[in-house]
Amino acid sequence: MVWVPLGHPRINRLTILHTSNNSCTKMSVAWLLDWGWSLDGLRDCIATGIQSVRDCDTTALTTVACLLLLFVWYCYHVGREQPRPYVTVNSLMQSADVNGLQNGYVYCHSPECVRCTHNDGLNQKLYHNLQEYAKRYSWSGMGRIHKGIREQGRYLNSRPSIQKPEVFFLPDLPTTPYFSRDAQKHDVELLERNFQTILCEFETLYKAFSNCSLPQGWKMNSTPSGEWFTFYLVNQGVCVPRNCRKCPRTYRLLGSLRTCIGNNVFGNACISVLSPGTVITEHYGPTNIRIRCHLGLKTPSGCELVVGGEPQCWAEGRCLLFDDSFLHTAFHEGSAEEGPRVVFMVDLWHPNVAAAERQALDFIFAPGR
C-alpha cells in the first residue's frame, strides 16, 4: 500500500511503503518531523494506525495478551497467598493397629474432638482463621503465631519424640516437662485454698457410682488396664451445663481463675478418677500453649505421673503443673482398699504466651470454628 500525505506545498512529500508485516516499524522519523499537521493529515494518520494494527502479526498480539493475563494472575495469587501444603497434623499420627491405637493412646474418633478427628485441611483452615482475625483486629503481635501456622508441618514432624503436640505447636516457647507453682501463682493458690470445696462436691458425685452402671455425666476413657473416669465441667472449650449444675461452687471457681483456658478447644476442666490397677498408656497432648494443672483430691500410695521421662507424685490439696505436649503417662498401682486416685484437672495458659496471642488463639481455635 502506497500513501502520500498532504502537507505544505514547500515541503517535499515523502512516500512510505507499508507491507502487511512491517507497517508499524518502517514509518520514517524524518517524515514525522516534516509532516505538516492538518485535519486531513490527522484523518489519514488515524486511518493508517487502524490499518497498521490490522496488519500486525496476530501471534505477537496473542503473546502480549497472554503475558498480561499471567501478570494479573500472579498479582492476585500473591495477594491471597496461602501456606505451603505441609504435611497435616493427622497424617503425622501413625496408626499402631486397626483399632485406633496411635502413639500408644486410643483415640475416640469423635467428630467433635479436635485431636482425634481427621482433617486434611487443618493447616489451611488455621491460616484462614488467622487472616480473618488480623483483618478484624491487627497483625501486631502475631509474628510467632503466623510463623507457627506456616511451618506447622515441619515443626510437628521434626520435633523430638519426647515432645510432639499433635495439633498445634507454638514456636519459641520455653519447654520443660514440669512447671513450678510460681508459673501461675495466683491460680494455683486459689485452687489450693478451695481444695475442700472441690473435694466435697466430688464426694457427692462419687456416691452415685455403682457396680452396674456409669452415672450420668461421667465418661469412661480407654485404657489398656483398669478404669479411668472423667467428669467434665468444660470440655474442649465448651461448658457442660448439666455437669456444672452438679458442681456449682467448683464451676464458679473457674471464673475466678485468671489464666484458665475457657474459650478455645484446648481448654478443659474436669475431675479425673483412676481406679486401682489402671495404667494410661503414654501419649501426647494437642498443644504446647497450655499448662495442665492437677489439684490432688485423693492420692493413695502407688500413684505416679511421668512426663518426659520424669516421675512425680500427686499430693492432696497441692497443685502439680506440667506440659502435656510432652510424652506422658499415669498409673495407679495401689491396692483396692486404698481407693481411686482423684485429681481436679484444669488447663491454664502457658506463662510465656502473650495477652495478644491468647486473644488470637481463642479466635483461631474457637469451638466450632
Tab-separated table of C-alpha atoms in Angstrom:
chain	number	residue	atom	x	y	z
A	1	MET	CA	0.000	0.000	0.000
A	2	VAL	CA	1.386	3.420	-1.028
A	3	TRP	CA	0.281	6.500	0.846
A	4	VAL	CA	1.300	10.102	0.131
A	5	PRO	CA	0.416	12.513	2.971
A	6	LEU	CA	-0.803	16.017	2.241
A	7	GLY	CA	1.475	18.745	3.520
A	8	HIS	CA	2.643	22.327	2.949
A	9	PRO	CA	3.403	22.940	-0.770
A	10	ARG	CA	7.011	23.947	0.033
A	11	ILE	CA	7.680	20.642	1.850
A	12	ASN	CA	8.789	17.688	-0.172
A	13	ARG	CA	6.326	14.886	0.019
A	14	LEU	CA	7.622	11.537	1.201
A	15	THR	CA	6.313	8.288	0.039
A	16	ILE	CA	6.293	5.440	2.529
A	17	LEU	CA	5.792	1.847	1.590
A	18	HIS	CA	3.937	-0.261	4.134
A	19	THR	CA	3.742	-4.001	3.906
A	20	SER	CA	1.487	-6.321	5.939
A	21	ASN	CA	4.373	-7.492	8.119
A	22	ASN	CA	6.351	-4.289	8.851
A	23	SER	CA	3.886	-1.396	8.561
A	24	CYS	CA	4.418	-0.427	12.216
A	25	THR	CA	8.202	-0.184	12.070
A	26	LYS	CA	9.146	1.430	8.772
A	27	MET	CA	7.430	4.790	9.190
A	28	SER	CA	10.097	7.412	8.631
A	29	VAL	CA	11.033	9.544	11.643
A	30	ALA	CA	12.027	12.286	9.255
A	31	TRP	CA	8.545	12.212	7.720
A	32	LEU	CA	7.001	12.645	11.156
A	33	LEU	CA	9.166	15.681	11.802
A	34	ASP	CA	8.438	17.286	8.438
A	35	TRP	CA	4.787	16.408	8.171
A	36	GLY	CA	2.521	19.432	8.391
A	37	TRP	CA	-0.392	18.911	10.761
A	38	SER	CA	-3.801	19.435	9.276
A	39	LEU	CA	-7.240	17.956	9.613
A	40	ASP	CA	-6.680	15.896	6.509
A	41	GLY	CA	-3.336	14.716	7.839
A	42	LEU	CA	-4.870	13.780	11.208
A	43	ARG	CA	-7.593	11.807	9.459
A	44	ASP	CA	-5.092	9.978	7.335
A	45	CYS	CA	-2.919	9.300	10.390
A	46	ILE	CA	-5.797	7.635	12.242
A	47	ALA	CA	-6.660	5.582	9.187
A	48	THR	CA	-3.065	4.493	8.878
A	49	GLY	CA	-2.916	3.497	12.576
A	50	ILE	CA	-6.009	1.343	12.219
A	51	GLN	CA	-4.603	-0.322	9.149
A	52	SER	CA	-1.270	-0.876	10.906
A	53	VAL	CA	-2.985	-2.696	13.795
A	54	ARG	CA	-4.838	-4.844	11.292
A	55	ASP	CA	-1.612	-5.682	9.580
A	56	CYS	CA	0.288	-6.554	12.783
A	57	ASP	CA	1.172	-10.186	13.426
A	58	THR	CA	-1.700	-11.963	15.265
A	59	THR	CA	0.774	-14.220	17.095
A	60	ALA	CA	2.554	-11.213	18.606
A	61	LEU	CA	-0.716	-9.734	19.844
A	62	THR	CA	-1.745	-13.070	21.368
A	63	THR	CA	1.602	-13.381	23.143
A	64	VAL	CA	1.319	-9.896	24.666
A	65	ALA	CA	-2.231	-10.601	25.826
A	66	CYS	CA	-1.148	-13.864	27.474
A	67	LEU	CA	1.709	-12.140	29.288
A	68	LEU	CA	-0.676	-9.504	30.624
A	69	LEU	CA	-3.076	-12.185	31.854
A	70	LEU	CA	-0.231	-14.054	33.572
A	71	PHE	CA	0.897	-10.867	35.297
A	72	VAL	CA	-2.624	-10.151	36.575
A	73	TRP	CA	-2.959	-13.748	37.826
A	74	TYR	CA	0.402	-13.525	39.605
A	75	CYS	CA	-0.586	-10.324	41.409
A	76	TYR	CA	-3.867	-11.925	42.510
A	77	HIS	CA	-2.093	-15.072	43.686
A	78	VAL	CA	0.465	-13.135	45.759
A	79	GLY	CA	-2.289	-11.086	47.368
A	80	ARG	CA	-4.093	-14.228	48.515
A	81	GLU	CA	-1.036	-16.300	49.327
A	82	GLN	CA	-1.788	-19.452	51.328
A	83	PRO	CA	0.676	-21.574	53.331
A	84	ARG	CA	2.528	-24.298	51.532
A	85	PRO	CA	0.843	-27.707	51.692
A	86	TYR	CA	2.849	-29.142	54.538
A	87	VAL	CA	2.005	-32.496	55.976
A	88	THR	CA	-1.152	-32.118	58.007
A	89	VAL	CA	-1.322	-32.984	61.665
A	90	ASN	CA	-3.440	-36.081	61.332
A	91	SER	CA	-1.131	-37.633	58.760
A	92	LEU	CA	1.577	-37.478	61.413
A	93	MET	CA	-0.471	-39.643	63.755
A	94	GLN	CA	0.856	-43.057	62.838
A	95	SER	CA	-1.582	-45.877	63.461
A	96	ALA	CA	-0.310	-48.678	65.629
A	97	ASP	CA	-3.202	-51.011	64.826
A	98	VAL	CA	-6.579	-51.065	63.116
A	99	ASN	CA	-8.387	-50.423	66.384
A	100	GLY	CA	-7.206	-46.825	66.551
A	101	LEU	CA	-4.229	-47.139	68.886
A	102	GLN	CA	-1.957	-44.229	67.920
A	103	ASN	CA	1.163	-43.104	69.738
A	104	GLY	CA	0.214	-45.618	72.393
A	105	TYR	CA	-3.106	-43.913	73.012
A	106	VAL	CA	-6.609	-44.964	71.996
A	107	TYR	CA	-8.311	-42.114	70.099
A	108	CYS	CA	-12.026	-41.564	70.323
A	109	HIS	CA	-12.636	-40.604	66.644
A	110	SER	CA	-15.421	-38.298	67.769
A	111	PRO	CA	-16.341	-35.716	65.082
A	112	GLU	CA	-16.196	-33.006	67.786
A	113	CYS	CA	-12.700	-33.925	69.002
A	114	VAL	CA	-10.030	-31.522	67.786
A	115	ARG	CA	-7.260	-34.076	68.309
A	116	CYS	CA	-8.893	-37.261	67.089
A	117	THR	CA	-10.772	-36.026	64.021
A	118	HIS	CA	-9.026	-36.435	60.671
A	119	ASN	CA	-8.950	-33.052	58.941
A	120	ASP	CA	-6.624	-32.819	55.958
A	121	GLY	CA	-7.199	-29.078	55.573
A	122	LEU	CA	-6.294	-28.147	59.140
A	123	ASN	CA	-3.247	-26.005	58.323
A	124	GLN	CA	-5.085	-24.045	55.622
A	125	LYS	CA	-8.041	-23.560	57.966
A	126	LEU	CA	-5.814	-22.199	60.724
A	127	TYR	CA	-4.168	-19.755	58.323
A	128	HIS	CA	-7.577	-18.588	57.108
A	129	ASN	CA	-8.680	-18.020	60.718
A	130	LEU	CA	-5.515	-16.022	61.427
A	131	GLN	CA	-6.099	-13.820	58.366
A	132	GLU	CA	-9.686	-13.226	59.433
A	133	TYR	CA	-8.556	-12.263	62.943
A	134	ALA	CA	-5.909	-9.866	61.603
A	135	LYS	CA	-8.434	-8.155	59.326
A	136	ARG	CA	-10.811	-7.604	62.243
A	137	TYR	CA	-8.176	-6.568	64.770
A	138	SER	CA	-4.456	-6.318	63.986
A	139	TRP	CA	-1.374	-8.211	62.837
A	140	SER	CA	0.507	-6.698	65.789
A	141	GLY	CA	1.991	-9.405	67.987
A	142	MET	CA	1.015	-12.187	65.571
A	143	GLY	CA	4.524	-12.990	64.328
A	144	ARG	CA	5.002	-16.130	66.393
A	145	ILE	CA	1.525	-17.498	65.628
A	146	HIS	CA	1.944	-16.719	61.922
A	147	LYS	CA	5.308	-18.477	61.920
A	148	GLY	CA	3.881	-21.437	63.791
A	149	ILE	CA	0.950	-21.940	61.399
A	150	ARG	CA	3.020	-21.562	58.222
A	151	GLU	CA	5.657	-24.018	59.435
A	152	GLN	CA	3.335	-26.325	61.385
A	153	GLY	CA	4.023	-29.467	59.408
A	154	ARG	CA	7.780	-29.039	59.707
A	155	TYR	CA	7.591	-28.297	63.430
A	156	LEU	CA	5.413	-31.286	64.226
A	157	ASN	CA	7.358	-33.657	62.004
A	158	SER	CA	10.802	-32.645	63.241
A	159	ARG	CA	10.056	-32.410	66.961
A	160	PRO	CA	11.983	-34.817	69.200
A	161	SER	CA	9.905	-37.770	70.326
A	162	ILE	CA	9.874	-36.509	73.922
A	163	GLN	CA	7.642	-33.530	72.973
A	164	LYS	CA	5.345	-33.710	69.969
A	165	PRO	CA	1.998	-31.872	70.291
A	166	GLU	CA	-0.476	-33.375	67.883
A	167	VAL	CA	-2.475	-30.347	66.745
A	168	PHE	CA	-0.616	-27.052	67.181
A	169	PHE	CA	2.937	-26.126	68.155
A	170	LEU	CA	3.735	-22.504	69.028
A	171	PRO	CA	7.453	-21.897	68.407
A	172	ASP	CA	9.892	-20.187	70.743
A	173	LEU	CA	8.108	-21.150	73.971
A	174	PRO	CA	10.310	-22.358	76.842
A	175	THR	CA	9.882	-26.092	77.166
A	176	THR	CA	10.028	-28.137	80.343
A	177	PRO	CA	8.021	-31.186	81.438
A	178	TYR	CA	7.056	-29.645	84.809
A	179	PHE	CA	6.454	-26.057	85.880
A	180	SER	CA	6.921	-24.511	89.286
A	181	ARG	CA	3.946	-23.259	91.268
A	182	ASP	CA	5.064	-19.693	90.582
A	183	ALA	CA	4.353	-20.102	86.865
A	184	GLN	CA	0.678	-19.341	87.608
A	185	LYS	CA	0.892	-18.450	91.287
A	186	HIS	CA	-2.482	-16.711	91.665
A	187	ASP	CA	-4.496	-19.558	90.191
A	188	VAL	CA	-2.521	-22.257	91.987
A	189	GLU	CA	-3.092	-20.614	95.365
A	190	LEU	CA	-6.774	-20.052	94.620
A	191	LEU	CA	-7.293	-23.695	93.705
A	192	GLU	CA	-5.473	-24.919	96.795
A	193	ARG	CA	-7.499	-22.635	99.077
A	194	ASN	CA	-10.663	-24.194	97.656
A	195	PHE	CA	-9.449	-27.777	97.945
A	196	GLN	CA	-12.128	-28.780	100.481
A	197	THR	CA	-14.909	-27.227	98.387
A	198	ILE	CA	-13.937	-29.215	95.288
A	199	LEU	CA	-13.413	-32.394	97.313
A	200	CYS	CA	-16.876	-32.172	98.889
A	201	GLU	CA	-18.573	-31.774	95.526
A	202	PHE	CA	-16.623	-34.714	94.153
A	203	GLU	CA	-17.625	-36.953	97.067
A	204	THR	CA	-21.270	-36.097	96.464
A	205	LEU	CA	-20.892	-37.063	92.816
A	206	TYR	CA	-18.995	-40.239	93.563
A	207	LYS	CA	-21.783	-41.592	95.753
A	208	ALA	CA	-23.772	-42.177	92.570
A	209	PHE	CA	-21.292	-44.800	91.374
A	210	SER	CA	-22.435	-48.412	91.367
A	211	ASN	CA	-21.075	-51.654	90.051
A	212	CYS	CA	-23.632	-51.945	87.299
A	213	SER	CA	-23.711	-48.592	85.516
A	214	LEU	CA	-21.848	-45.378	84.829
A	215	PRO	CA	-23.564	-42.353	86.400
A	216	GLN	CA	-24.864	-39.642	84.107
A	217	GLY	CA	-22.266	-37.041	83.198
A	218	TRP	CA	-19.275	-39.320	83.680
A	219	LYS	CA	-17.156	-40.523	80.769
A	220	MET	CA	-15.127	-43.724	80.645
A	221	ASN	CA	-11.810	-43.431	78.793
A	222	SER	CA	-9.971	-46.215	77.012
A	223	THR	CA	-7.046	-47.723	78.885
A	224	PRO	CA	-5.132	-50.992	78.441
A	225	SER	CA	-5.935	-51.917	82.036
A	226	GLY	CA	-8.124	-50.640	84.849
A	227	GLU	CA	-10.687	-47.848	84.660
A	228	TRP	CA	-10.289	-44.132	84.018
A	229	PHE	CA	-13.317	-41.867	84.512
A	230	THR	CA	-13.696	-38.151	83.852
A	231	PHE	CA	-16.429	-35.686	84.799
A	232	TYR	CA	-16.145	-32.598	82.571
A	233	LEU	CA	-17.266	-29.118	83.534
A	234	VAL	CA	-15.578	-27.681	80.424
A	235	ASN	CA	-14.789	-29.986	77.515
A	236	GLN	CA	-12.630	-28.568	74.703
A	237	GLY	CA	-13.744	-25.037	75.410
A	238	VAL	CA	-17.432	-25.881	75.761
A	239	CYS	CA	-19.234	-25.706	79.083
A	240	VAL	CA	-21.235	-28.810	80.065
A	241	PRO	CA	-24.272	-27.208	81.771
A	242	ARG	CA	-25.707	-30.369	83.317
A	243	ASN	CA	-22.398	-31.207	84.972
A	244	CYS	CA	-21.779	-27.629	86.086
A	245	ARG	CA	-25.106	-27.583	87.899
A	246	LYS	CA	-23.919	-30.568	89.920
A	247	CYS	CA	-20.726	-28.740	90.948
A	248	PRO	CA	-21.836	-25.102	91.221
A	249	ARG	CA	-19.093	-23.893	93.568
A	250	THR	CA	-16.328	-25.543	91.563
A	251	TYR	CA	-17.737	-24.060	88.369
A	252	ARG	CA	-17.869	-20.571	89.887
A	253	LEU	CA	-14.276	-21.027	90.966
A	254	LEU	CA	-13.230	-21.454	87.323
A	255	GLY	CA	-14.496	-17.939	86.640
A	256	SER	CA	-12.113	-16.579	89.271
A	257	LEU	CA	-9.018	-18.097	87.667
A	258	ARG	CA	-7.013	-15.523	85.726
A	259	THR	CA	-5.328	-17.900	83.290
A	260	CYS	CA	-7.928	-20.619	82.785
A	261	ILE	CA	-8.375	-21.516	79.099
A	262	GLY	CA	-12.112	-21.403	78.632
A	263	ASN	CA	-12.697	-20.049	75.131
A	264	ASN	CA	-10.838	-22.386	72.788
A	265	VAL	CA	-10.697	-26.095	72.082
A	266	PHE	CA	-7.553	-26.597	74.170
A	267	GLY	CA	-9.313	-25.674	77.411
A	268	ASN	CA	-10.675	-28.346	79.746
A	269	ALA	CA	-11.745	-28.619	83.360
A	270	CYS	CA	-12.745	-31.951	84.849
A	271	ILE	CA	-12.491	-34.384	87.729
A	272	SER	CA	-10.255	-37.306	86.757
A	273	VAL	CA	-10.531	-40.647	88.568
A	274	LEU	CA	-8.114	-43.579	88.234
A	275	SER	CA	-9.174	-46.841	89.816
A	276	PRO	CA	-6.527	-49.172	91.325
A	277	GLY	CA	-4.654	-51.142	88.680
A	278	THR	CA	-5.149	-48.524	85.970
A	279	VAL	CA	-2.429	-47.585	83.504
A	280	ILE	CA	-2.818	-44.755	80.991
A	281	THR	CA	-0.576	-45.519	78.054
A	282	GLU	CA	1.981	-42.900	77.047
A	283	HIS	CA	0.584	-40.217	74.753
A	284	TYR	CA	0.977	-36.568	73.721
A	285	GLY	CA	-1.353	-33.660	74.316
A	286	PRO	CA	-2.574	-31.496	71.421
A	287	THR	CA	-0.566	-28.300	72.035
A	288	ASN	CA	2.232	-26.602	73.973
A	289	ILE	CA	0.364	-23.312	74.608
A	290	ARG	CA	-1.146	-24.597	77.855
A	291	ILE	CA	-0.089	-25.872	81.257
A	292	ARG	CA	-2.146	-28.717	82.668
A	293	CYS	CA	-2.817	-28.288	86.372
A	294	HIS	CA	-3.728	-31.238	88.628
A	295	LEU	CA	-5.082	-30.461	92.086
A	296	GLY	CA	-4.793	-33.606	94.176
A	297	LEU	CA	-8.101	-34.604	95.822
A	298	LYS	CA	-7.351	-38.224	96.752
A	299	THR	CA	-3.808	-39.511	96.299
A	300	PRO	CA	-3.207	-43.020	97.602
A	301	SER	CA	0.247	-44.574	97.536
A	302	GLY	CA	1.436	-46.248	94.363
A	303	CYS	CA	0.166	-43.466	92.089
A	304	GLU	CA	2.526	-41.668	89.764
A	305	LEU	CA	2.631	-39.227	86.860
A	306	VAL	CA	5.522	-39.465	84.383
A	307	VAL	CA	6.110	-36.558	81.984
A	308	GLY	CA	9.035	-36.536	79.595
A	309	GLY	CA	10.522	-39.473	81.479
A	310	GLU	CA	10.432	-37.611	84.830
A	311	PRO	CA	8.193	-39.148	87.551
A	312	GLN	CA	6.218	-37.084	90.061
A	313	CYS	CA	3.646	-37.938	92.697
A	314	TRP	CA	0.457	-36.062	93.498
A	315	ALA	CA	-0.280	-34.663	96.946
A	316	GLU	CA	-3.702	-33.916	98.399
A	317	GLY	CA	-4.504	-30.232	98.384
A	318	ARG	CA	-1.476	-29.400	96.218
A	319	CYS	CA	-1.236	-28.468	92.542
A	320	LEU	CA	1.055	-30.191	90.084
A	321	LEU	CA	1.766	-28.276	86.849
A	322	PHE	CA	3.071	-29.949	83.704
A	323	ASP	CA	3.231	-29.594	79.919
A	324	ASP	CA	1.153	-32.414	78.484
A	325	SER	CA	2.594	-31.918	74.964
A	326	PHE	CA	5.478	-33.993	76.359
A	327	LEU	CA	5.105	-37.751	76.224
A	328	HIS	CA	3.352	-38.630	79.474
A	329	THR	CA	1.577	-41.401	81.319
A	330	ALA	CA	-0.113	-42.012	84.673
A	331	PHE	CA	-0.811	-45.123	86.686
A	332	HIS	CA	-2.316	-46.325	89.938
A	333	GLU	CA	-0.584	-49.393	91.348
A	334	GLY	CA	-2.091	-49.123	94.824
A	335	SER	CA	-4.423	-51.617	96.432
A	336	ALA	CA	-8.188	-51.660	96.023
A	337	GLU	CA	-8.592	-50.842	99.713
A	338	GLU	CA	-6.875	-47.502	99.203
A	339	GLY	CA	-9.474	-46.381	96.693
A	340	PRO	CA	-9.096	-44.360	93.488
A	341	ARG	CA	-6.693	-41.584	92.674
A	342	VAL	CA	-8.694	-38.381	92.113
A	343	VAL	CA	-7.489	-35.012	90.775
A	344	PHE	CA	-9.232	-31.862	89.623
A	345	MET	CA	-7.727	-31.021	86.250
A	346	VAL	CA	-7.804	-27.568	84.634
A	347	ASP	CA	-5.889	-26.163	81.662
A	348	LEU	CA	-4.074	-22.848	82.174
A	349	TRP	CA	-2.256	-20.637	79.701
A	350	HIS	CA	1.480	-21.136	79.284
A	351	PRO	CA	3.012	-18.121	81.083
A	352	ASN	CA	5.029	-17.104	78.008
A	353	VAL	CA	2.013	-16.792	75.703
A	354	ALA	CA	1.351	-13.035	75.483
A	355	ALA	CA	-2.074	-11.478	76.001
A	356	ALA	CA	-2.423	-10.560	72.309
A	357	GLU	CA	-1.517	-14.117	71.339
A	358	ARG	CA	-4.081	-15.549	73.773
A	359	GLN	CA	-6.811	-13.417	72.223
A	360	ALA	CA	-5.824	-14.505	68.725
A	361	LEU	CA	-5.595	-18.192	69.677
A	362	ASP	CA	-9.052	-18.008	71.289
A	363	PHE	CA	-10.345	-16.712	67.961
A	364	ILE	CA	-8.446	-19.174	65.757
A	365	PHE	CA	-9.292	-22.234	67.863
A	366	ALA	CA	-12.775	-21.190	68.976
A	367	PRO	CA	-15.075	-24.237	69.414
A	368	GLY	CA	-16.933	-24.948	66.200
A	369	ARG	CA	-14.731	-22.696	64.043
